[in-house]
């Protein structure tokens, strides 16, 4: 099959590639871009482990072809932290014990990222709703909810700090 | 001291930044080949022919192997040598590997594996417990029987008597990371295997046999698993052996991972059970005699089914004294996946049977099941049962002494010396406001026709130790480098439970340094040999102690060296706060290590631990199989919809005993996760096979594990404040498996809600799916 040329931005870096039309975005990210932090759990769009952020939305990368991602901007788990350190969501999952085996974590982070971008102060019900499509077999979800609540607070406080600082 | 602190998981930062590597993420050397199994689609029959022409011709395929192509042992069984890697002559279940495809890519291997033309002369499979029982298809010659007393006599003397049956479904592990292995051939026949396994030593053993090599030629490494839950105790053998054999034949690295559907179709699950009971009791609910029959569906190969069924028998009492008891266990052989270890290892099924009996007795007597539970509890030991004071070490109990047969001896003769459930129950019942809520629910139910609420309490007493006594051993390897950094290795594996962090906390505490001085390294059979599986909740008990002994050995050598230098006694040398203090001088830990190195002192040590005081005769069913017991209890409130059978967990209150916790945050994680997994097993996770033996629920689209919305809306979890009475690492208790059984309270709460629909016992079967709930409501209404 003819390969298709795609160009997309992944974790701030422009990536160009020739891909088979049926290559999954998850396989493209893991094998072509060598970013194995995105995990493949069920391979048919149910478990949410492979979630990545595509143009601000948490998307199941096992249900999307790489060609469909042409022109998009993608953030994977490898791209959340900055030169200043961990993103508040990462920090909170670490400090609030929001993981055990860690396999669902990248997908949870993507779901949390989408939620907190749209809703900086979610209630617990909204947090539960936001991660209801992400399966975790280890934690019982309690600490994950705590982590997202705590991240939201940290992000709000950081936002306030930013507005208080002189330009 | 880093002990007892709620420190986050050691790899948490790696996980949140995507740097944590699972087997499938390890960068592979160039030319790595990928494997897939071709599977049987027939449950039972003789293999007539296997035409692999199309498979071999498929793009990217390098080689296709069948049983005769395997150079040495064709065996991946962890027990009875009855599980070939590739089928020989016959197939025994739908999903059994028939041949192995070696290809350039994962997808090419999987595509090619579908192209075989296989002719199988199918015969009638035995799929269910009842079919196997009727055909007398079983492991071992007949049923195993444990017990004590004259059950017949006692039964006749009982004023009340009941019979019943409960069917308990199995459970898919659904570890988020599927099974995976990678084998890299070395020089001179060496093989380096990366495996997602709870049992690296067994992988090493099976790979060595498959390659015709001694174990020293095989090195197995496991950094982490994405969940295990028992599903990676033996089920990783096939992939590792396949990779090693292919790597040996092709002289190339070979990798294999199961796609989710293949994983669920090929690998074993929790054993499903049928439990029949006949119970005699007093009018106050105290049990006089109990006759229990446990029927266990083991699948096609023995795997770990015998110890699983044994543990079910050993937990048939749960927390209750049974004066006269007979437990009969049938291990039935069927043409289904070979059922395997799963968190609790038979204990949950045995316990659920007992809890069902208590629930049934309480319903018969119209008593609060909580009261009946308390009346049947083992006797409380005098005073605090988990005292904080250090007690002198007691000699092993003489279990043969008939004078010891008080109300704290188990059916298998072990005296329960640490029974804390009386106090624990009182505390939980008060904290959760059980009695008032029970009344409120009754009132609510009388006003609501369509929705019914239920509440239930259930306790857990879980025996800690491998019942196969020789497995209760562990090793560790610790190096202190001359810059004061510490390299830590032990035989336990990390699957998310936080074992590595707990053990690192032990090491840091022994040397009085911060955790950042301790490097946690992957489990490696070349560093610590002859390890047991990380299973039976034993990980931190065994490995924590082995690491402590290794650290103490090095510490002792360092202290002796410094004592000589400073003319003091070695016990005057203190290791704390990153320093080593002598009466004459305070060193940083790094300076002390440097000084010891310059003084030509060995700074490397192994540690070895074996659990004391245990002995067990599994044929007679007598002895002390467990070093101690872990306890816990839960109260769950649910609501059901009587029109649809749907249920929701409204609230769960848990009080769980982790001894003096090594890390309360990690332990809480185990307790919450265990509860949700246990509740999932009994309320929503349903495995369905069709009449031809095909598993129809082989992906999360059809097999539902609890999602965030299924966990209790109110979830109160508290750790019991008390030390382990047994001499364990820092007086902590094992916490991996016991909390799973707290989920039983959700099942009995649903049963309670069904009971509110009518006058009869609802006889709820597990899992309590909407269909089962509707059936139970029907029975309750009569």
mmCIF file of C-alpha atoms in Angstrom, chain B residues 57-390:
data_model
loop_
_atom_site.group_PDB
_atom_site.id
_atom_site.type_symbol
_atom_site.label_atom_id
_atom_site.label_comp_id
_atom_site.label_asym_id
_atom_site.label_seq_id
_atom_site.Cartn_x
_atom_site.Cartn_y
_atom_site.Cartn_z
ATOM 1 C CA UNK B 57 4.054 -17.844 2.610
ATOM 2 C CA UNK B 58 2.640 -14.859 4.464
ATOM 3 C CA UNK B 59 4.692 -11.621 4.217
ATOM 4 C CA UNK B 60 7.447 -11.238 6.784
ATOM 5 C CA UNK B 61 7.267 -14.778 8.138
ATOM 6 C CA UNK B 62 10.705 -16.218 8.905
ATOM 7 C CA UNK B 63 9.824 -19.515 10.513
ATOM 8 C CA UNK B 64 6.888 -21.523 11.817
ATOM 9 C CA UNK B 65 7.378 -24.012 14.613
ATOM 10 C CA UNK B 66 5.212 -26.917 15.733
ATOM 11 C CA UNK B 67 5.819 -29.318 18.607
ATOM 12 C CA UNK B 68 8.301 -31.608 16.768
ATOM 13 C CA UNK B 69 10.470 -28.571 15.910
ATOM 14 C CA UNK B 70 11.194 -27.781 19.553
ATOM 15 C CA UNK B 71 14.760 -28.795 20.387
ATOM 16 C CA UNK B 72 14.290 -29.877 23.992
ATOM 17 C CA UNK B 73 11.497 -29.779 26.592
ATOM 18 C CA UNK B 74 8.050 -28.875 25.256
ATOM 19 C CA UNK B 75 6.705 -27.927 28.643
ATOM 20 C CA UNK B 76 5.591 -24.705 30.299
ATOM 21 C CA UNK B 77 3.754 -26.167 33.274
ATOM 22 C CA UNK B 78 4.670 -24.792 36.694
ATOM 23 C CA UNK B 79 3.747 -28.075 38.369
ATOM 24 C CA UNK B 80 2.913 -31.352 36.683
ATOM 25 C CA UNK B 81 4.630 -31.273 33.252
ATOM 26 C CA UNK B 82 1.217 -31.506 31.670
ATOM 27 C CA UNK B 83 1.247 -28.254 29.726
ATOM 28 C CA UNK B 84 3.148 -28.351 26.438
ATOM 29 C CA UNK B 85 4.192 -25.058 24.883
ATOM 30 C CA UNK B 86 2.754 -26.307 21.578
ATOM 31 C CA UNK B 87 0.027 -28.945 21.393
ATOM 32 C CA UNK B 88 1.016 -32.569 20.907
ATOM 33 C CA UNK B 89 -1.537 -34.824 19.169
ATOM 34 C CA UNK B 90 -4.534 -33.436 21.021
ATOM 35 C CA UNK B 91 -6.058 -30.078 21.820
ATOM 36 C CA UNK B 92 -7.602 -29.421 25.219
ATOM 37 C CA UNK B 93 -9.228 -25.987 25.031
ATOM 38 C CA UNK B 94 -10.155 -23.211 22.634
ATOM 39 C CA UNK B 95 -7.108 -20.989 22.630
ATOM 40 C CA UNK B 96 -4.451 -23.638 23.123
ATOM 41 C CA UNK B 97 -1.268 -22.754 21.180
ATOM 42 C CA UNK B 98 -0.759 -25.134 18.244
ATOM 43 C CA UNK B 99 2.136 -23.519 16.427
ATOM 44 C CA UNK B 100 4.453 -20.528 16.713
ATOM 45 C CA UNK B 101 4.984 -17.941 13.992
ATOM 46 C CA UNK B 102 8.256 -16.017 13.846
ATOM 47 C CA UNK B 103 8.022 -12.877 11.708
ATOM 48 C CA UNK B 104 9.577 -9.494 11.128
ATOM 49 C CA UNK B 105 6.799 -7.634 12.920
ATOM 50 C CA UNK B 106 4.145 -8.232 15.555
ATOM 51 C CA UNK B 107 1.337 -7.598 13.080
ATOM 52 C CA UNK B 108 2.833 -9.867 10.420
ATOM 53 C CA UNK B 109 3.148 -12.685 12.934
ATOM 54 C CA UNK B 110 -0.448 -12.261 14.097
ATOM 55 C CA UNK B 111 -1.836 -12.016 10.574
ATOM 56 C CA UNK B 112 0.025 -15.129 9.464
ATOM 57 C CA UNK B 113 -1.118 -17.109 12.519
ATOM 58 C CA UNK B 114 -4.705 -16.865 11.238
ATOM 59 C CA UNK B 115 -3.903 -18.538 7.902
ATOM 60 C CA UNK B 116 -3.320 -22.141 9.003
ATOM 61 C CA UNK B 117 -5.634 -24.890 7.852
ATOM 62 C CA UNK B 118 -6.091 -27.114 10.853
ATOM 63 C CA UNK B 119 -8.122 -30.291 10.868
ATOM 64 C CA UNK B 120 -9.145 -31.533 14.278
ATOM 65 C CA UNK B 121 -11.258 -34.584 14.969
ATOM 66 C CA UNK B 122 -13.383 -32.947 17.636
ATOM 67 C CA UNK B 123 -14.990 -34.815 20.487
ATOM 68 C CA UNK B 124 -17.441 -33.732 23.168
ATOM 69 C CA UNK B 125 -15.698 -31.254 25.479
ATOM 70 C CA UNK B 126 -16.246 -31.114 29.234
ATOM 71 C CA UNK B 127 -16.847 -27.443 29.881
ATOM 72 C CA UNK B 128 -18.689 -27.012 33.150
ATOM 73 C CA UNK B 129 -18.117 -28.174 36.698
ATOM 74 C CA UNK B 130 -21.185 -30.356 36.538
ATOM 75 C CA UNK B 131 -20.095 -32.028 33.286
ATOM 76 C CA UNK B 132 -16.648 -32.744 34.706
ATOM 77 C CA UNK B 133 -18.116 -34.085 37.916
ATOM 78 C CA UNK B 134 -20.496 -36.398 36.033
ATOM 79 C CA UNK B 135 -17.587 -37.700 33.952
ATOM 80 C CA UNK B 136 -15.340 -37.982 37.039
ATOM 81 C CA UNK B 137 -12.769 -35.843 35.202
ATOM 82 C CA UNK B 138 -10.444 -34.602 37.899
ATOM 83 C CA UNK B 139 -6.933 -33.985 39.138
ATOM 84 C CA UNK B 140 -5.808 -36.257 41.960
ATOM 85 C CA UNK B 141 -7.531 -39.608 42.485
ATOM 86 C CA UNK B 142 -10.500 -38.409 44.440
ATOM 87 C CA UNK B 143 -11.622 -35.545 46.601
ATOM 88 C CA UNK B 144 -9.338 -34.224 49.322
ATOM 89 C CA UNK B 145 -10.896 -34.072 52.769
ATOM 90 C CA UNK B 146 -9.869 -31.981 55.775
ATOM 91 C CA UNK B 147 -11.789 -31.752 58.984
ATOM 92 C CA UNK B 148 -12.231 -32.630 62.613
ATOM 93 C CA UNK B 149 -14.783 -34.118 64.927
ATOM 94 C CA UNK B 150 -17.744 -36.336 64.159
ATOM 95 C CA UNK B 151 -19.775 -34.169 61.829
ATOM 96 C CA UNK B 152 -22.650 -36.659 61.471
ATOM 97 C CA UNK B 153 -23.168 -36.960 65.204
ATOM 98 C CA UNK B 154 -22.860 -33.237 65.777
ATOM 99 C CA UNK B 155 -25.252 -32.524 62.917
ATOM 100 C CA UNK B 156 -27.866 -34.815 64.471
ATOM 101 C CA UNK B 157 -27.593 -32.990 67.766
ATOM 102 C CA UNK B 158 -28.153 -29.585 66.180
ATOM 103 C CA UNK B 159 -31.528 -27.935 66.801
ATOM 104 C CA UNK B 160 -31.467 -26.182 63.407
ATOM 105 C CA UNK B 161 -30.183 -27.329 60.054
ATOM 106 C CA UNK B 162 -29.902 -25.875 56.551
ATOM 107 C CA UNK B 163 -28.611 -26.942 53.177
ATOM 108 C CA UNK B 164 -27.663 -24.756 50.275
ATOM 109 C CA UNK B 165 -25.409 -24.100 47.351
ATOM 110 C CA UNK B 166 -23.573 -21.152 45.902
ATOM 111 C CA UNK B 167 -21.957 -20.901 42.502
ATOM 112 C CA UNK B 168 -19.041 -18.500 42.308
ATOM 113 C CA UNK B 169 -17.790 -17.245 38.960
ATOM 114 C CA UNK B 170 -14.163 -16.909 37.976
ATOM 115 C CA UNK B 171 -12.356 -13.667 37.237
ATOM 116 C CA UNK B 172 -10.068 -12.386 34.534
ATOM 117 C CA UNK B 173 -6.977 -10.667 35.924
ATOM 118 C CA UNK B 174 -7.119 -7.849 33.428
ATOM 119 C CA UNK B 175 -3.663 -6.598 34.302
ATOM 120 C CA UNK B 176 -3.485 -3.470 32.133
ATOM 121 C CA UNK B 177 -0.152 -4.568 30.658
ATOM 122 C CA UNK B 178 -0.625 -7.787 28.699
ATOM 123 C CA UNK B 179 1.802 -10.692 28.934
ATOM 124 C CA UNK B 180 5.146 -9.987 27.249
ATOM 125 C CA UNK B 181 8.652 -11.384 26.921
ATOM 126 C CA UNK B 182 11.868 -10.582 25.063
ATOM 127 C CA UNK B 183 14.774 -13.014 24.662
ATOM 128 C CA UNK B 184 18.213 -11.906 23.535
ATOM 129 C CA UNK B 185 20.689 -14.668 22.670
ATOM 130 C CA UNK B 186 24.231 -14.268 23.901
ATOM 131 C CA UNK B 187 27.468 -16.131 23.263
ATOM 132 C CA UNK B 188 27.984 -19.812 23.985
ATOM 133 C CA UNK B 189 24.305 -20.599 24.412
ATOM 134 C CA UNK B 190 23.559 -17.836 26.934
ATOM 135 C CA UNK B 191 20.062 -16.412 26.923
ATOM 136 C CA UNK B 192 18.960 -13.127 28.475
ATOM 137 C CA UNK B 193 15.211 -12.939 28.975
ATOM 138 C CA UNK B 194 13.132 -9.920 29.886
ATOM 139 C CA UNK B 195 9.808 -11.136 31.160
ATOM 140 C CA UNK B 196 6.716 -9.570 32.630
ATOM 141 C CA UNK B 197 6.570 -12.199 35.352
ATOM 142 C CA UNK B 198 5.979 -12.558 39.057
ATOM 143 C CA UNK B 199 8.320 -15.544 39.030
ATOM 144 C CA UNK B 200 11.663 -14.960 37.267
ATOM 145 C CA UNK B 201 13.239 -18.117 38.663
ATOM 146 C CA UNK B 202 10.538 -20.290 37.167
ATOM 147 C CA UNK B 203 10.955 -18.567 33.810
ATOM 148 C CA UNK B 204 14.682 -19.282 34.086
ATOM 149 C CA UNK B 205 13.967 -22.926 34.888
ATOM 150 C CA UNK B 206 11.493 -23.441 32.047
ATOM 151 C CA UNK B 207 13.684 -21.617 29.523
ATOM 152 C CA UNK B 208 16.735 -23.664 30.545
ATOM 153 C CA UNK B 209 14.798 -26.901 30.076
ATOM 154 C CA UNK B 210 13.504 -25.738 26.706
ATOM 155 C CA UNK B 211 17.048 -24.926 25.545
ATOM 156 C CA UNK B 212 18.673 -28.033 27.013
ATOM 157 C CA UNK B 213 20.925 -25.808 29.103
ATOM 158 C CA UNK B 214 21.687 -25.611 32.809
ATOM 159 C CA UNK B 215 19.976 -22.760 34.622
ATOM 160 C CA UNK B 216 23.270 -20.835 34.753
ATOM 161 C CA UNK B 217 23.025 -20.158 31.015
ATOM 162 C CA UNK B 218 19.762 -18.272 31.412
ATOM 163 C CA UNK B 219 19.379 -14.877 32.993
ATOM 164 C CA UNK B 220 15.891 -13.483 33.595
ATOM 165 C CA UNK B 221 15.276 -9.841 34.355
ATOM 166 C CA UNK B 222 12.041 -8.196 35.456
ATOM 167 C CA UNK B 223 11.979 -4.474 36.154
ATOM 168 C CA UNK B 224 8.234 -4.161 36.552
ATOM 169 C CA UNK B 225 4.875 -5.425 35.487
ATOM 170 C CA UNK B 226 1.829 -3.403 34.600
ATOM 171 C CA UNK B 227 -0.181 -5.347 37.143
ATOM 172 C CA UNK B 228 0.036 -9.035 37.958
ATOM 173 C CA UNK B 229 -2.619 -10.131 40.474
ATOM 174 C CA UNK B 230 -1.396 -13.742 40.175
ATOM 175 C CA UNK B 231 -1.914 -13.789 36.432
ATOM 176 C CA UNK B 232 1.814 -13.517 35.857
ATOM 177 C CA UNK B 233 2.863 -16.209 38.314
ATOM 178 C CA UNK B 234 2.898 -19.006 35.711
ATOM 179 C CA UNK B 235 1.160 -17.608 32.639
ATOM 180 C CA UNK B 236 4.254 -15.831 31.363
ATOM 181 C CA UNK B 237 6.111 -19.133 30.935
ATOM 182 C CA UNK B 238 4.768 -19.783 27.438
ATOM 183 C CA UNK B 239 5.876 -16.434 26.014
ATOM 184 C CA UNK B 240 9.328 -16.520 27.579
ATOM 185 C CA UNK B 241 9.970 -20.084 26.466
ATOM 186 C CA UNK B 242 8.669 -19.331 22.956
ATOM 187 C CA UNK B 243 10.944 -16.291 22.693
ATOM 188 C CA UNK B 244 13.971 -18.155 24.010
ATOM 189 C CA UNK B 245 13.496 -21.142 21.700
ATOM 190 C CA UNK B 246 12.944 -18.929 18.663
ATOM 191 C CA UNK B 247 15.888 -16.723 19.618
ATOM 192 C CA UNK B 248 18.055 -19.814 19.954
ATOM 193 C CA UNK B 249 16.966 -21.267 16.601
ATOM 194 C CA UNK B 250 17.159 -17.978 14.687
ATOM 195 C CA UNK B 251 20.088 -16.515 16.633
ATOM 196 C CA UNK B 252 18.171 -13.233 16.802
ATOM 197 C CA UNK B 253 16.398 -11.402 19.591
ATOM 198 C CA UNK B 254 12.736 -12.433 19.723
ATOM 199 C CA UNK B 255 9.840 -10.660 21.331
ATOM 200 C CA UNK B 256 6.278 -11.669 22.016
ATOM 201 C CA UNK B 257 3.332 -9.929 23.516
ATOM 202 C CA UNK B 258 -0.251 -11.057 23.615
ATOM 203 C CA UNK B 259 -2.844 -8.779 22.121
ATOM 204 C CA UNK B 260 -5.617 -8.289 24.718
ATOM 205 C CA UNK B 261 -8.024 -10.743 23.095
ATOM 206 C CA UNK B 262 -5.333 -13.415 22.763
ATOM 207 C CA UNK B 263 -4.294 -12.795 26.356
ATOM 208 C CA UNK B 264 -7.797 -13.385 27.636
ATOM 209 C CA UNK B 265 -8.382 -16.395 25.369
ATOM 210 C CA UNK B 266 -5.057 -18.128 26.093
ATOM 211 C CA UNK B 267 -4.314 -17.486 29.756
ATOM 212 C CA UNK B 268 -5.875 -18.881 32.910
ATOM 213 C CA UNK B 269 -8.185 -17.009 35.255
ATOM 214 C CA UNK B 270 -9.542 -17.292 38.778
ATOM 215 C CA UNK B 271 -11.073 -20.713 39.485
ATOM 216 C CA UNK B 272 -14.820 -20.787 39.521
ATOM 217 C CA UNK B 273 -16.402 -22.809 42.289
ATOM 218 C CA UNK B 274 -19.571 -24.491 43.350
ATOM 219 C CA UNK B 275 -19.922 -24.837 47.094
ATOM 220 C CA UNK B 276 -22.553 -27.120 48.629
ATOM 221 C CA UNK B 277 -23.194 -26.904 52.336
ATOM 222 C CA UNK B 278 -25.057 -28.625 55.108
ATOM 223 C CA UNK B 279 -24.925 -26.775 58.412
ATOM 224 C CA UNK B 280 -26.242 -27.510 61.894
ATOM 225 C CA UNK B 281 -26.575 -24.651 64.392
ATOM 226 C CA UNK B 282 -28.014 -23.362 67.655
ATOM 227 C CA UNK B 283 -31.037 -21.059 67.699
ATOM 228 C CA UNK B 284 -28.689 -18.166 68.446
ATOM 229 C CA UNK B 285 -26.779 -18.847 65.224
ATOM 230 C CA UNK B 286 -23.738 -20.576 66.647
ATOM 231 C CA UNK B 287 -22.600 -23.301 64.288
ATOM 232 C CA UNK B 288 -22.412 -26.825 65.665
ATOM 233 C CA UNK B 289 -21.516 -28.816 62.585
ATOM 234 C CA UNK B 290 -20.626 -28.023 59.018
ATOM 235 C CA UNK B 291 -20.234 -30.232 55.992
ATOM 236 C CA UNK B 292 -18.899 -28.374 52.955
ATOM 237 C CA UNK B 293 -18.195 -29.609 49.480
ATOM 238 C CA UNK B 294 -16.065 -27.404 47.254
ATOM 239 C CA UNK B 295 -16.056 -28.091 43.514
ATOM 240 C CA UNK B 296 -13.264 -26.323 41.689
ATOM 241 C CA UNK B 297 -13.033 -25.895 37.933
ATOM 242 C CA UNK B 298 -9.339 -26.208 37.196
ATOM 243 C CA UNK B 299 -9.376 -26.190 33.399
ATOM 244 C CA UNK B 300 -7.303 -28.477 31.228
ATOM 245 C CA UNK B 301 -3.910 -28.522 32.992
ATOM 246 C CA UNK B 302 -2.976 -28.720 36.617
ATOM 247 C CA UNK B 303 -1.012 -25.459 36.841
ATOM 248 C CA UNK B 304 -1.407 -24.238 40.449
ATOM 249 C CA UNK B 305 -4.870 -25.692 40.970
ATOM 250 C CA UNK B 306 -3.981 -28.071 43.797
ATOM 251 C CA UNK B 307 -2.571 -25.395 46.135
ATOM 252 C CA UNK B 308 -5.407 -23.062 45.076
ATOM 253 C CA UNK B 309 -7.982 -25.672 46.070
ATOM 254 C CA UNK B 310 -6.029 -26.365 49.285
ATOM 255 C CA UNK B 311 -6.151 -22.695 50.207
ATOM 256 C CA UNK B 312 -9.872 -22.613 49.554
ATOM 257 C CA UNK B 313 -10.193 -25.439 52.090
ATOM 258 C CA UNK B 314 -7.934 -23.609 54.550
ATOM 259 C CA UNK B 315 -10.194 -20.574 54.336
ATOM 260 C CA UNK B 316 -13.473 -22.462 54.512
ATOM 261 C CA UNK B 317 -13.674 -21.305 58.135
ATOM 262 C CA UNK B 318 -12.876 -17.645 57.397
ATOM 263 C CA UNK B 319 -13.064 -16.099 60.880
ATOM 264 C CA UNK B 320 -15.257 -18.646 62.584
ATOM 265 C CA UNK B 321 -14.765 -21.506 64.978
ATOM 266 C CA UNK B 322 -16.275 -24.696 63.603
ATOM 267 C CA UNK B 323 -16.548 -27.355 66.325
ATOM 268 C CA UNK B 324 -17.203 -30.236 63.929
ATOM 269 C CA UNK B 325 -16.373 -29.755 60.310
ATOM 270 C CA UNK B 326 -15.770 -31.694 57.142
ATOM 271 C CA UNK B 327 -14.428 -29.978 54.029
ATOM 272 C CA UNK B 328 -14.341 -31.971 50.838
ATOM 273 C CA UNK B 329 -12.591 -30.562 47.775
ATOM 274 C CA UNK B 330 -13.005 -31.757 44.188
ATOM 275 C CA UNK B 331 -10.442 -30.506 41.645
ATOM 276 C CA UNK B 332 -12.189 -30.917 38.329
ATOM 277 C CA UNK B 333 -10.579 -31.076 34.925
ATOM 278 C CA UNK B 334 -12.359 -29.335 32.058
ATOM 279 C CA UNK B 335 -11.668 -28.272 28.482
ATOM 280 C CA UNK B 336 -11.239 -24.619 29.357
ATOM 281 C CA UNK B 337 -8.273 -22.321 30.080
ATOM 282 C CA UNK B 338 -6.130 -23.718 32.880
ATOM 283 C CA UNK B 339 -7.317 -21.700 35.861
ATOM 284 C CA UNK B 340 -4.431 -20.156 37.753
ATOM 285 C CA UNK B 341 -3.346 -17.990 40.654
ATOM 286 C CA UNK B 342 -5.421 -14.878 41.278
ATOM 287 C CA UNK B 343 -5.085 -12.581 44.295
ATOM 288 C CA UNK B 344 -6.282 -14.664 47.228
ATOM 289 C CA UNK B 345 -5.434 -17.966 45.527
ATOM 290 C CA UNK B 346 -8.607 -19.907 46.395
ATOM 291 C CA UNK B 347 -8.951 -18.164 49.752
ATOM 292 C CA UNK B 348 -11.666 -15.805 48.493
ATOM 293 C CA UNK B 349 -13.815 -18.632 47.172
ATOM 294 C CA UNK B 350 -13.471 -20.673 50.369
ATOM 295 C CA UNK B 351 -14.278 -17.618 52.457
ATOM 296 C CA UNK B 352 -17.261 -16.602 50.342
ATOM 297 C CA UNK B 353 -18.724 -20.069 50.905
ATOM 298 C CA UNK B 354 -18.441 -19.618 54.680
ATOM 299 C CA UNK B 355 -19.836 -16.100 54.616
ATOM 300 C CA UNK B 356 -22.755 -17.348 52.540
ATOM 301 C CA UNK B 357 -23.467 -20.021 55.150
ATOM 302 C CA UNK B 358 -23.485 -17.434 57.933
ATOM 303 C CA UNK B 359 -25.728 -15.170 55.873
ATOM 304 C CA UNK B 360 -28.121 -18.038 55.217
ATOM 305 C CA UNK B 361 -28.185 -19.058 58.896
ATOM 306 C CA UNK B 362 -28.878 -15.455 59.927
ATOM 307 C CA UNK B 363 -31.708 -15.174 57.402
ATOM 308 C CA UNK B 364 -33.192 -18.447 58.629
ATOM 309 C CA UNK B 365 -33.135 -17.240 62.235
ATOM 310 C CA UNK B 366 -34.162 -13.685 61.262
ATOM 311 C CA UNK B 367 -31.105 -12.330 63.038
ATOM 312 C CA UNK B 368 -28.762 -9.533 62.016
ATOM 313 C CA UNK B 369 -25.980 -11.375 60.140
ATOM 314 C CA UNK B 370 -23.435 -9.224 61.998
ATOM 315 C CA UNK B 371 -24.530 -10.772 65.300
ATOM 316 C CA UNK B 372 -24.309 -14.285 63.900
ATOM 317 C CA UNK B 373 -20.838 -13.531 62.603
ATOM 318 C CA UNK B 374 -19.686 -12.232 65.976
ATOM 319 C CA UNK B 375 -21.148 -15.231 67.815
ATOM 320 C CA UNK B 376 -19.162 -17.594 65.640
ATOM 321 C CA UNK B 377 -15.870 -15.695 65.759
ATOM 322 C CA UNK B 378 -12.760 -17.395 67.049
ATOM 323 C CA UNK B 379 -12.213 -16.764 70.709
ATOM 324 C CA UNK B 380 -10.531 -13.552 71.669
ATOM 325 C CA UNK B 381 -7.084 -14.022 73.091
ATOM 326 C CA UNK B 382 -6.565 -12.397 76.483
ATOM 327 C CA UNK B 383 -5.777 -8.682 76.517
ATOM 328 C CA UNK B 384 -4.720 -6.787 73.445
ATOM 329 C CA UNK B 385 -4.374 -9.298 70.656
ATOM 330 C CA UNK B 386 -1.917 -7.186 68.749
ATOM 331 C CA UNK B 387 0.031 -5.619 71.586
ATOM 332 C CA UNK B 388 2.526 -2.869 71.036
ATOM 333 C CA UNK B 389 4.888 -4.258 73.678
ATOM 334 C CA UNK B 390 7.649 -6.543 72.560
#
